[in-house]
Amino acid sequence: MTVHDTQNPESREDALAAAVDAVRGGDLIVLPTDTVYGIGADAFSPDAVEALLEAKGRGRDTPPPVLIGDHAVLLALAADLPGYVEDLAEALWPGALTLILTAQRSLTWDLGETRGTVALRMPEDEVALELLRRTGPLAVSSANRHGKPAAQSVLDAATQLGDSVEVYLDGGPARIGASSTILDTTVTPAEIVREGAVTKEQIIAVVGDIFTPPAPETTDEDGADSGDARDAEADAADADSSAAPSTDAAEVATDEGSAVLDEGALDGTTAPDADQATSVLDLPSEPASGTDGAPDAPAETPLDGVGAPSPAPVARPESTGDGSKSTPG
């Protein structure tokens, strides 16, 4: 076990070199970060990660986060990113925000029982970033025994972890002194699973409210969506108009006054305009069945009001139209 001072520019290079050698040799290190001190290991060495969990007294059911030294590494380690993730990383990295993401399926590491996810962070600490650029991604957890307070100094870390760590980097007292905020982006809506140095309000200020599910679309009292109801009324109007007889017996009856409704889009929060049909949101409610997103055809009631010829003969008999009426499904 050795302790190296990274606060002194003259000794910093030797300290970083010792830490890089330890990581490449499969050993554990302790490094300063912007939040608290961390215990680190090569993320791609299963034996080193296992040693890290043993040093902390943790099991594989609590896999460590991964620290990275460059924004570009995010896309190399994570897949299927929600649209807001890169904006968050751009605004709040380096910083005290850890993002739970879907891990790239091609990765060969073993961090524990991650269920296909990875927790990534880019710390705002000059020494940590320089080290990460030399070593590549490091599995890093707070430098303390499981259940004990996070280390605020290299002495705190050494007291708890002792000889299980090969190299300790002393960067002075932890600047923030609080753990990072952990945001799970693999669920919808996103969820803060640990509140830390970055607040929910800061996240919303960057990407909007990602914590509230979209409002469900409006439905009528019978359960049909409002687009179905308006289409049913239009069908009924068409039927009434087309059933009207011509004043000339030789003329063929025509459909007059047929209504064509333009499709509109719901924004998920307000009711649609009265003269527009609505398309169906695909999140979070399920789309209405039918081809090309069109609403289901409304159910129809049996025809009623079928006309009968007048009992009294006239010079030019008049026919009465059939009337049909549709009700919303």
mmCIF file of C-alpha atoms in Angstrom:
data_model
loop_
_atom_site.group_PDB
_atom_site.id
_atom_site.type_symbol
_atom_site.label_atom_id
_atom_site.label_comp_id
_atom_site.label_asym_id
_atom_site.label_seq_id
_atom_site.Cartn_x
_atom_site.Cartn_y
_atom_site.Cartn_z
ATOM 1 C CA MET A 1 0.000 0.000 0.000
ATOM 2 C CA THR A 2 1.371 3.400 -1.009
ATOM 3 C CA VAL A 3 -0.019 6.936 -0.751
ATOM 4 C CA HIS A 4 0.775 9.518 -3.446
ATOM 5 C CA ASP A 5 0.171 13.262 -3.297
ATOM 6 C CA THR A 6 -1.639 14.636 -6.334
ATOM 7 C CA GLN A 7 -1.976 18.182 -4.968
ATOM 8 C CA ASN A 8 1.673 18.944 -5.588
ATOM 9 C CA PRO A 9 2.298 19.450 -9.338
ATOM 10 C CA GLU A 10 5.834 18.089 -8.935
ATOM 11 C CA SER A 11 4.632 14.751 -7.579
ATOM 12 C CA ARG A 12 1.403 14.443 -9.535
ATOM 13 C CA GLU A 13 2.893 12.752 -12.579
ATOM 14 C CA ASP A 14 4.550 10.047 -10.468
ATOM 15 C CA ALA A 15 1.279 9.563 -8.565
ATOM 16 C CA LEU A 16 -0.718 9.106 -11.765
ATOM 17 C CA ALA A 17 1.863 6.720 -13.213
ATOM 18 C CA ALA A 18 1.716 4.561 -10.064
ATOM 19 C CA ALA A 19 -2.086 4.445 -10.243
ATOM 20 C CA VAL A 20 -2.068 3.511 -13.941
ATOM 21 C CA ASP A 21 0.403 0.665 -13.273
ATOM 22 C CA ALA A 22 -1.776 -0.627 -10.430
ATOM 23 C CA VAL A 23 -4.929 -0.619 -12.571
ATOM 24 C CA ARG A 24 -3.202 -2.392 -15.454
ATOM 25 C CA GLY A 25 -1.873 -4.968 -13.003
ATOM 26 C CA GLY A 26 -5.402 -5.786 -11.801
ATOM 27 C CA ASP A 27 -4.989 -4.025 -8.434
ATOM 28 C CA LEU A 28 -7.288 -1.580 -6.672
ATOM 29 C CA ILE A 29 -6.737 2.149 -6.269
ATOM 30 C CA VAL A 30 -8.378 4.966 -4.335
ATOM 31 C CA LEU A 31 -8.823 8.239 -6.190
ATOM 32 C CA PRO A 32 -10.286 11.659 -5.423
ATOM 33 C CA THR A 33 -13.430 12.737 -7.269
ATOM 34 C CA ASP A 34 -15.590 15.846 -7.127
ATOM 35 C CA THR A 35 -18.119 14.167 -4.804
ATOM 36 C CA VAL A 36 -16.349 11.743 -2.430
ATOM 37 C CA TYR A 37 -13.309 9.483 -2.651
ATOM 38 C CA GLY A 38 -13.750 6.364 -4.752
ATOM 39 C CA ILE A 39 -12.266 2.888 -4.889
ATOM 40 C CA GLY A 40 -11.507 1.928 -8.491
ATOM 41 C CA ALA A 41 -10.634 -1.063 -10.656
ATOM 42 C CA ASP A 42 -10.289 -1.863 -14.343
ATOM 43 C CA ALA A 43 -13.903 -2.145 -15.534
ATOM 44 C CA PHE A 44 -12.923 -4.839 -18.051
ATOM 45 C CA SER A 45 -11.165 -7.088 -15.516
ATOM 46 C CA PRO A 46 -13.702 -9.384 -13.800
ATOM 47 C CA ASP A 47 -11.144 -10.347 -11.153
ATOM 48 C CA ALA A 48 -10.430 -6.709 -10.326
ATOM 49 C CA VAL A 49 -14.140 -5.890 -10.092
ATOM 50 C CA GLU A 50 -14.670 -8.887 -7.822
ATOM 51 C CA ALA A 51 -11.806 -7.683 -5.606
ATOM 52 C CA LEU A 52 -13.425 -4.235 -5.429
ATOM 53 C CA LEU A 53 -16.735 -5.718 -4.252
ATOM 54 C CA GLU A 54 -14.916 -7.851 -1.665
ATOM 55 C CA ALA A 55 -12.971 -4.840 -0.360
ATOM 56 C CA LYS A 56 -16.235 -2.963 0.172
ATOM 57 C CA GLY A 57 -18.048 -5.988 1.603
ATOM 58 C CA ARG A 58 -20.611 -6.012 -1.187
ATOM 59 C CA GLY A 59 -22.089 -8.756 -3.338
ATOM 60 C CA ARG A 60 -22.660 -9.011 -7.072
ATOM 61 C CA ASP A 61 -26.199 -7.728 -6.578
ATOM 62 C CA THR A 62 -24.768 -4.203 -6.094
ATOM 63 C CA PRO A 63 -22.574 -3.646 -9.169
ATOM 64 C CA PRO A 64 -20.340 -0.551 -9.157
ATOM 65 C CA PRO A 65 -20.845 2.468 -11.411
ATOM 66 C CA VAL A 66 -18.332 3.210 -14.161
ATOM 67 C CA LEU A 67 -16.423 6.496 -14.404
ATOM 68 C CA ILE A 68 -15.358 7.792 -17.812
ATOM 69 C CA GLY A 69 -13.023 10.584 -18.835
ATOM 70 C CA ASP A 70 -14.634 11.772 -22.070
ATOM 71 C CA HIS A 71 -18.143 12.399 -23.399
ATOM 72 C CA ALA A 72 -17.501 10.220 -26.443
ATOM 73 C CA VAL A 73 -17.128 7.123 -24.244
ATOM 74 C CA LEU A 74 -20.834 7.390 -23.373
ATOM 75 C CA LEU A 75 -21.854 6.193 -26.829
ATOM 76 C CA ALA A 76 -19.268 3.402 -26.767
ATOM 77 C CA LEU A 77 -20.616 1.919 -23.526
ATOM 78 C CA ALA A 78 -24.358 2.603 -23.709
ATOM 79 C CA ALA A 79 -27.089 1.877 -26.257
ATOM 80 C CA ASP A 80 -30.730 2.812 -26.907
ATOM 81 C CA LEU A 81 -30.301 6.226 -25.314
ATOM 82 C CA PRO A 82 -33.459 8.251 -24.638
ATOM 83 C CA GLY A 83 -33.381 11.506 -26.587
ATOM 84 C CA TYR A 84 -32.647 13.654 -23.527
ATOM 85 C CA VAL A 85 -29.565 11.753 -22.302
ATOM 86 C CA GLU A 86 -26.980 13.427 -24.507
ATOM 87 C CA ASP A 87 -28.388 16.851 -23.598
ATOM 88 C CA LEU A 88 -28.059 15.999 -19.905
ATOM 89 C CA ALA A 89 -24.501 14.769 -20.358
ATOM 90 C CA GLU A 90 -23.580 17.873 -22.340
ATOM 91 C CA ALA A 91 -24.985 20.203 -19.684
ATOM 92 C CA LEU A 92 -24.163 18.382 -16.439
ATOM 93 C CA TRP A 93 -20.980 16.416 -17.208
ATOM 94 C CA PRO A 94 -18.407 16.606 -15.818
ATOM 95 C CA GLY A 95 -20.474 16.660 -12.682
ATOM 96 C CA ALA A 96 -22.285 14.852 -9.919
ATOM 97 C CA LEU A 97 -24.897 13.063 -12.045
ATOM 98 C CA THR A 98 -24.815 9.297 -12.588
ATOM 99 C CA LEU A 99 -26.937 7.968 -15.455
ATOM 100 C CA ILE A 100 -28.278 4.406 -15.480
ATOM 101 C CA LEU A 101 -28.351 3.365 -19.138
ATOM 102 C CA THR A 102 -28.775 0.267 -21.276
ATOM 103 C CA ALA A 103 -25.318 -1.252 -21.743
ATOM 104 C CA GLN A 104 -23.915 -2.048 -25.166
ATOM 105 C CA ARG A 105 -24.608 -5.735 -25.737
ATOM 106 C CA SER A 106 -21.144 -6.305 -27.232
ATOM 107 C CA LEU A 107 -19.296 -5.426 -24.015
ATOM 108 C CA THR A 108 -17.317 -8.271 -22.481
ATOM 109 C CA TRP A 109 -17.075 -6.941 -18.944
ATOM 110 C CA ASP A 110 -18.658 -8.412 -15.797
ATOM 111 C CA LEU A 111 -19.689 -5.797 -13.245
ATOM 112 C CA GLY A 112 -22.115 -8.051 -11.404
ATOM 113 C CA GLU A 113 -25.855 -8.489 -11.740
ATOM 114 C CA THR A 114 -26.506 -5.400 -13.848
ATOM 115 C CA ARG A 115 -29.538 -6.769 -15.757
ATOM 116 C CA GLY A 116 -28.111 -5.323 -18.923
ATOM 117 C CA THR A 117 -27.577 -1.816 -17.595
ATOM 118 C CA VAL A 118 -24.594 0.351 -16.700
ATOM 119 C CA ALA A 119 -24.340 3.428 -14.454
ATOM 120 C CA LEU A 120 -22.038 6.030 -16.023
ATOM 121 C CA ARG A 121 -20.572 9.282 -14.705
ATOM 122 C CA MET A 122 -17.913 11.776 -15.728
ATOM 123 C CA PRO A 123 -16.475 13.342 -12.544
ATOM 124 C CA GLU A 124 -15.543 17.011 -12.317
ATOM 125 C CA ASP A 125 -12.056 16.492 -10.908
ATOM 126 C CA GLU A 126 -8.842 17.231 -12.778
ATOM 127 C CA VAL A 127 -6.854 14.327 -11.312
ATOM 128 C CA ALA A 128 -9.669 11.815 -11.811
ATOM 129 C CA LEU A 129 -10.218 12.881 -15.433
ATOM 130 C CA GLU A 130 -6.517 12.686 -16.273
ATOM 131 C CA LEU A 131 -6.314 9.220 -14.744
ATOM 132 C CA LEU A 132 -9.417 8.018 -16.620
ATOM 133 C CA ARG A 133 -8.014 9.236 -19.931
ATOM 134 C CA ARG A 134 -4.968 7.057 -19.325
ATOM 135 C CA THR A 135 -6.672 3.940 -17.945
ATOM 136 C CA GLY A 136 -9.979 3.975 -19.792
ATOM 137 C CA PRO A 137 -13.273 3.310 -17.951
ATOM 138 C CA LEU A 138 -12.914 2.402 -14.285
ATOM 139 C CA ALA A 139 -15.408 0.609 -12.085
ATOM 140 C CA VAL A 140 -15.588 3.011 -9.142
ATOM 141 C CA SER A 141 -17.621 2.938 -5.957
ATOM 142 C CA SER A 142 -17.379 5.136 -2.879
ATOM 143 C CA ALA A 143 -14.214 4.347 -0.906
ATOM 144 C CA ASN A 144 -15.760 2.864 2.202
ATOM 145 C CA ARG A 145 -16.916 -0.418 3.632
ATOM 146 C CA HIS A 146 -20.523 -1.234 2.808
ATOM 147 C CA GLY A 147 -22.843 0.586 5.206
ATOM 148 C CA LYS A 148 -20.171 2.997 6.443
ATOM 149 C CA PRO A 149 -19.944 6.727 5.628
ATOM 150 C CA ALA A 150 -18.386 7.637 2.283
ATOM 151 C CA ALA A 151 -14.741 8.698 2.572
ATOM 152 C CA GLN A 152 -14.187 12.460 2.535
ATOM 153 C CA SER A 153 -10.390 12.192 2.541
ATOM 154 C CA VAL A 154 -7.687 9.704 1.650
ATOM 155 C CA LEU A 155 -7.241 9.015 5.388
ATOM 156 C CA ASP A 156 -10.921 8.086 5.728
ATOM 157 C CA ALA A 157 -10.541 5.670 2.825
ATOM 158 C CA ALA A 158 -7.313 4.104 4.094
ATOM 159 C CA THR A 159 -8.807 3.618 7.557
ATOM 160 C CA GLN A 160 -11.688 1.582 6.125
ATOM 161 C CA LEU A 161 -10.040 -0.233 3.206
ATOM 162 C CA GLY A 162 -6.431 -0.717 4.384
ATOM 163 C CA ASP A 163 -4.193 -3.108 2.428
ATOM 164 C CA SER A 164 -6.948 -4.204 0.062
ATOM 165 C CA VAL A 165 -5.960 -1.138 -1.996
ATOM 166 C CA GLU A 166 -2.565 -0.929 -3.715
ATOM 167 C CA VAL A 167 -2.363 2.813 -4.454
ATOM 168 C CA TYR A 168 -4.007 5.754 -2.698
ATOM 169 C CA LEU A 169 -4.112 9.127 -4.472
ATOM 170 C CA ASP A 170 -4.370 12.038 -2.052
ATOM 171 C CA GLY A 171 -6.219 14.977 -3.551
ATOM 172 C CA GLY A 172 -7.128 16.737 -0.307
ATOM 173 C CA PRO A 173 -10.627 16.999 1.176
ATOM 174 C CA ALA A 174 -13.507 16.048 -1.103
ATOM 175 C CA ARG A 175 -14.831 19.233 -2.743
ATOM 176 C CA ILE A 176 -18.586 18.480 -2.684
ATOM 177 C CA GLY A 177 -18.664 15.907 0.085
ATOM 178 C CA ALA A 178 -21.974 14.380 -1.060
ATOM 179 C CA SER A 179 -22.676 11.442 -3.351
ATOM 180 C CA SER A 180 -23.806 11.889 -6.947
ATOM 181 C CA THR A 181 -27.455 11.845 -7.954
ATOM 182 C CA ILE A 182 -28.402 8.610 -9.720
ATOM 183 C CA LEU A 183 -30.964 8.909 -12.520
ATOM 184 C CA ASP A 184 -32.472 5.791 -14.082
ATOM 185 C CA THR A 185 -33.103 6.540 -17.768
ATOM 186 C CA THR A 186 -34.074 2.963 -18.657
ATOM 187 C CA VAL A 187 -37.620 3.478 -17.355
ATOM 188 C CA THR A 188 -40.391 5.803 -18.550
ATOM 189 C CA PRO A 189 -40.824 8.229 -16.944
ATOM 190 C CA ALA A 190 -37.247 8.614 -15.723
ATOM 191 C CA GLU A 191 -36.676 8.043 -12.013
ATOM 192 C CA ILE A 192 -34.201 9.389 -9.479
ATOM 193 C CA VAL A 193 -33.079 6.351 -7.492
ATOM 194 C CA ARG A 194 -30.662 8.278 -5.267
ATOM 195 C CA GLU A 195 -30.855 11.975 -4.486
ATOM 196 C CA GLY A 196 -27.445 13.594 -4.377
ATOM 197 C CA ALA A 197 -25.566 16.728 -5.347
ATOM 198 C CA VAL A 198 -27.604 17.393 -8.525
ATOM 199 C CA THR A 199 -31.220 18.329 -7.866
ATOM 200 C CA LYS A 200 -34.347 17.278 -9.726
ATOM 201 C CA GLU A 201 -34.944 20.948 -10.547
ATOM 202 C CA GLN A 202 -31.544 21.193 -12.235
ATOM 203 C CA ILE A 203 -32.382 18.218 -14.429
ATOM 204 C CA ILE A 204 -35.770 19.654 -15.392
ATOM 205 C CA ALA A 205 -34.159 23.001 -16.204
ATOM 206 C CA VAL A 206 -31.998 21.235 -18.807
ATOM 207 C CA VAL A 207 -34.390 18.757 -20.478
ATOM 208 C CA GLY A 208 -37.856 19.547 -19.166
ATOM 209 C CA ASP A 209 -40.040 17.359 -16.977
ATOM 210 C CA ILE A 210 -38.998 13.782 -17.750
ATOM 211 C CA PHE A 211 -40.455 12.548 -14.460
ATOM 212 C CA THR A 212 -44.174 12.854 -15.277
ATOM 213 C CA PRO A 213 -45.869 10.449 -17.703
ATOM 214 C CA PRO A 214 -47.791 12.005 -20.614
ATOM 215 C CA ALA A 215 -51.476 12.590 -19.921
ATOM 216 C CA PRO A 216 -53.807 9.917 -21.381
ATOM 217 C CA GLU A 217 -55.874 10.907 -24.396
ATOM 218 C CA THR A 218 -59.434 12.137 -23.962
ATOM 219 C CA THR A 219 -62.268 9.569 -24.154
ATOM 220 C CA ASP A 220 -66.028 9.936 -24.203
ATOM 221 C CA GLU A 221 -68.293 8.480 -21.546
ATOM 222 C CA ASP A 222 -68.730 5.207 -23.445
ATOM 223 C CA GLY A 223 -64.964 4.627 -23.565
ATOM 224 C CA ALA A 224 -64.485 5.417 -27.262
ATOM 225 C CA ASP A 225 -61.879 8.029 -28.074
ATOM 226 C CA SER A 226 -63.122 11.421 -29.192
ATOM 227 C CA GLY A 227 -61.976 10.810 -32.771
ATOM 228 C CA ASP A 228 -64.245 7.747 -32.997
ATOM 229 C CA ALA A 229 -67.200 9.770 -31.757
ATOM 230 C CA ARG A 230 -66.767 12.521 -34.333
ATOM 231 C CA ASP A 231 -66.286 10.015 -37.157
ATOM 232 C CA ALA A 232 -69.516 8.303 -36.108
ATOM 233 C CA GLU A 233 -71.386 11.611 -36.244
ATOM 234 C CA ALA A 234 -69.943 12.322 -39.692
ATOM 235 C CA ASP A 235 -71.053 8.877 -40.919
ATOM 236 C CA ALA A 236 -74.569 9.543 -39.624
ATOM 237 C CA ALA A 237 -74.664 12.904 -41.419
ATOM 238 C CA ASP A 238 -73.545 11.228 -44.655
ATOM 239 C CA ALA A 239 -76.255 8.582 -44.355
ATOM 240 C CA ASP A 240 -79.004 11.156 -43.748
ATOM 241 C CA SER A 241 -77.885 13.254 -46.689
ATOM 242 C CA SER A 242 -77.515 10.370 -49.155
ATOM 243 C CA ALA A 243 -80.926 8.964 -48.231
ATOM 244 C CA ALA A 244 -82.800 12.128 -49.326
ATOM 245 C CA PRO A 245 -84.760 11.370 -52.570
ATOM 246 C CA SER A 246 -84.479 13.415 -55.785
ATOM 247 C CA THR A 247 -87.446 15.532 -56.882
ATOM 248 C CA ASP A 248 -87.053 14.005 -60.370
ATOM 249 C CA ALA A 249 -87.852 10.270 -60.582
ATOM 250 C CA ALA A 250 -85.329 9.890 -63.428
ATOM 251 C CA GLU A 251 -82.491 11.357 -61.382
ATOM 252 C CA VAL A 252 -80.229 9.135 -59.361
ATOM 253 C CA ALA A 253 -79.935 10.181 -55.734
ATOM 254 C CA THR A 254 -76.510 11.615 -54.857
ATOM 255 C CA ASP A 255 -74.584 12.077 -51.634
ATOM 256 C CA GLU A 256 -74.582 15.751 -50.776
ATOM 257 C CA GLY A 257 -72.953 17.410 -47.848
ATOM 258 C CA SER A 258 -70.525 14.557 -47.169
ATOM 259 C CA ALA A 259 -68.101 15.675 -44.414
ATOM 260 C CA VAL A 260 -64.341 15.002 -44.636
ATOM 261 C CA LEU A 261 -62.472 15.511 -41.394
ATOM 262 C CA ASP A 262 -58.801 16.397 -41.355
ATOM 263 C CA GLU A 263 -56.789 14.375 -38.902
ATOM 264 C CA GLY A 264 -55.333 16.372 -36.021
ATOM 265 C CA ALA A 265 -52.759 15.482 -33.399
ATOM 266 C CA LEU A 266 -53.269 15.461 -29.668
ATOM 267 C CA ASP A 267 -50.584 17.018 -27.568
ATOM 268 C CA GLY A 268 -51.465 14.762 -24.651
ATOM 269 C CA THR A 269 -52.642 17.622 -22.436
ATOM 270 C CA THR A 270 -55.615 19.405 -24.020
ATOM 271 C CA ALA A 271 -58.804 18.303 -25.725
ATOM 272 C CA PRO A 272 -58.777 18.480 -29.584
ATOM 273 C CA ASP A 273 -60.599 21.204 -31.559
ATOM 274 C CA ALA A 274 -64.236 20.500 -32.272
ATOM 275 C CA ASP A 275 -63.786 20.418 -36.053
ATOM 276 C CA GLN A 276 -60.827 18.044 -36.136
ATOM 277 C CA ALA A 277 -60.446 14.280 -35.813
ATOM 278 C CA THR A 278 -57.574 13.123 -33.626
ATOM 279 C CA SER A 279 -54.671 10.823 -34.186
ATOM 280 C CA VAL A 280 -53.739 8.550 -31.312
ATOM 281 C CA LEU A 281 -50.668 9.094 -29.176
ATOM 282 C CA ASP A 282 -48.330 6.133 -29.099
ATOM 283 C CA LEU A 283 -47.067 6.941 -25.587
ATOM 284 C CA PRO A 284 -47.984 5.874 -23.041
ATOM 285 C CA SER A 285 -51.442 4.613 -24.071
ATOM 286 C CA GLU A 286 -51.914 1.989 -26.759
ATOM 287 C CA PRO A 287 -52.955 3.167 -30.228
ATOM 288 C CA ALA A 288 -56.476 2.523 -31.453
ATOM 289 C CA SER A 289 -56.698 -0.503 -33.724
ATOM 290 C CA GLY A 290 -57.153 -0.101 -37.464
ATOM 291 C CA THR A 291 -55.076 0.495 -40.549
ATOM 292 C CA ASP A 292 -52.589 3.401 -40.651
ATOM 293 C CA GLY A 293 -53.574 4.588 -37.216
ATOM 294 C CA ALA A 294 -57.227 5.294 -38.225
ATOM 295 C CA PRO A 295 -59.737 4.852 -35.390
ATOM 296 C CA ASP A 296 -61.961 1.794 -35.279
ATOM 297 C CA ALA A 297 -65.239 2.041 -37.189
ATOM 298 C CA PRO A 298 -68.123 2.849 -34.830
ATOM 299 C CA ALA A 299 -70.698 0.256 -33.993
ATOM 300 C CA GLU A 300 -74.021 0.747 -35.748
ATOM 301 C CA THR A 301 -77.574 0.296 -34.504
ATOM 302 C CA PRO A 302 -80.221 -1.458 -36.670
ATOM 303 C CA LEU A 303 -81.957 0.757 -39.192
ATOM 304 C CA ASP A 304 -85.057 2.466 -37.927
ATOM 305 C CA GLY A 305 -87.636 4.817 -39.405
ATOM 306 C CA VAL A 306 -87.895 2.921 -42.739
ATOM 307 C CA GLY A 307 -90.481 4.840 -44.758
ATOM 308 C CA ALA A 308 -93.674 3.372 -46.309
ATOM 309 C CA PRO A 309 -95.498 4.652 -49.413
ATOM 310 C CA SER A 310 -98.404 7.006 -48.880
ATOM 311 C CA PRO A 311 -101.777 5.195 -48.794
ATOM 312 C CA ALA A 312 -103.424 7.872 -50.961
ATOM 313 C CA PRO A 313 -102.396 7.678 -54.651
ATOM 314 C CA VAL A 314 -101.116 10.854 -56.234
ATOM 315 C CA ALA A 315 -100.145 11.813 -59.752
ATOM 316 C CA ARG A 316 -96.391 11.439 -59.012
ATOM 317 C CA PRO A 317 -95.757 9.111 -56.092
ATOM 318 C CA GLU A 318 -93.000 10.246 -53.752
ATOM 319 C CA SER A 319 -90.607 7.868 -52.090
ATOM 320 C CA THR A 320 -89.424 8.288 -48.571
ATOM 321 C CA GLY A 321 -85.729 7.795 -47.736
ATOM 322 C CA ASP A 322 -84.323 5.229 -45.424
ATOM 323 C CA GLY A 323 -82.866 6.779 -42.315
ATOM 324 C CA SER A 324 -80.059 5.239 -40.439
ATOM 325 C CA LYS A 325 -78.218 6.451 -37.459
ATOM 326 C CA SER A 326 -74.801 5.518 -36.058
ATOM 327 C CA THR A 327 -73.861 5.786 -32.482
ATOM 328 C CA PRO A 328 -70.300 5.973 -31.162
ATOM 329 C CA GLY A 329 -68.749 2.607 -30.421
#
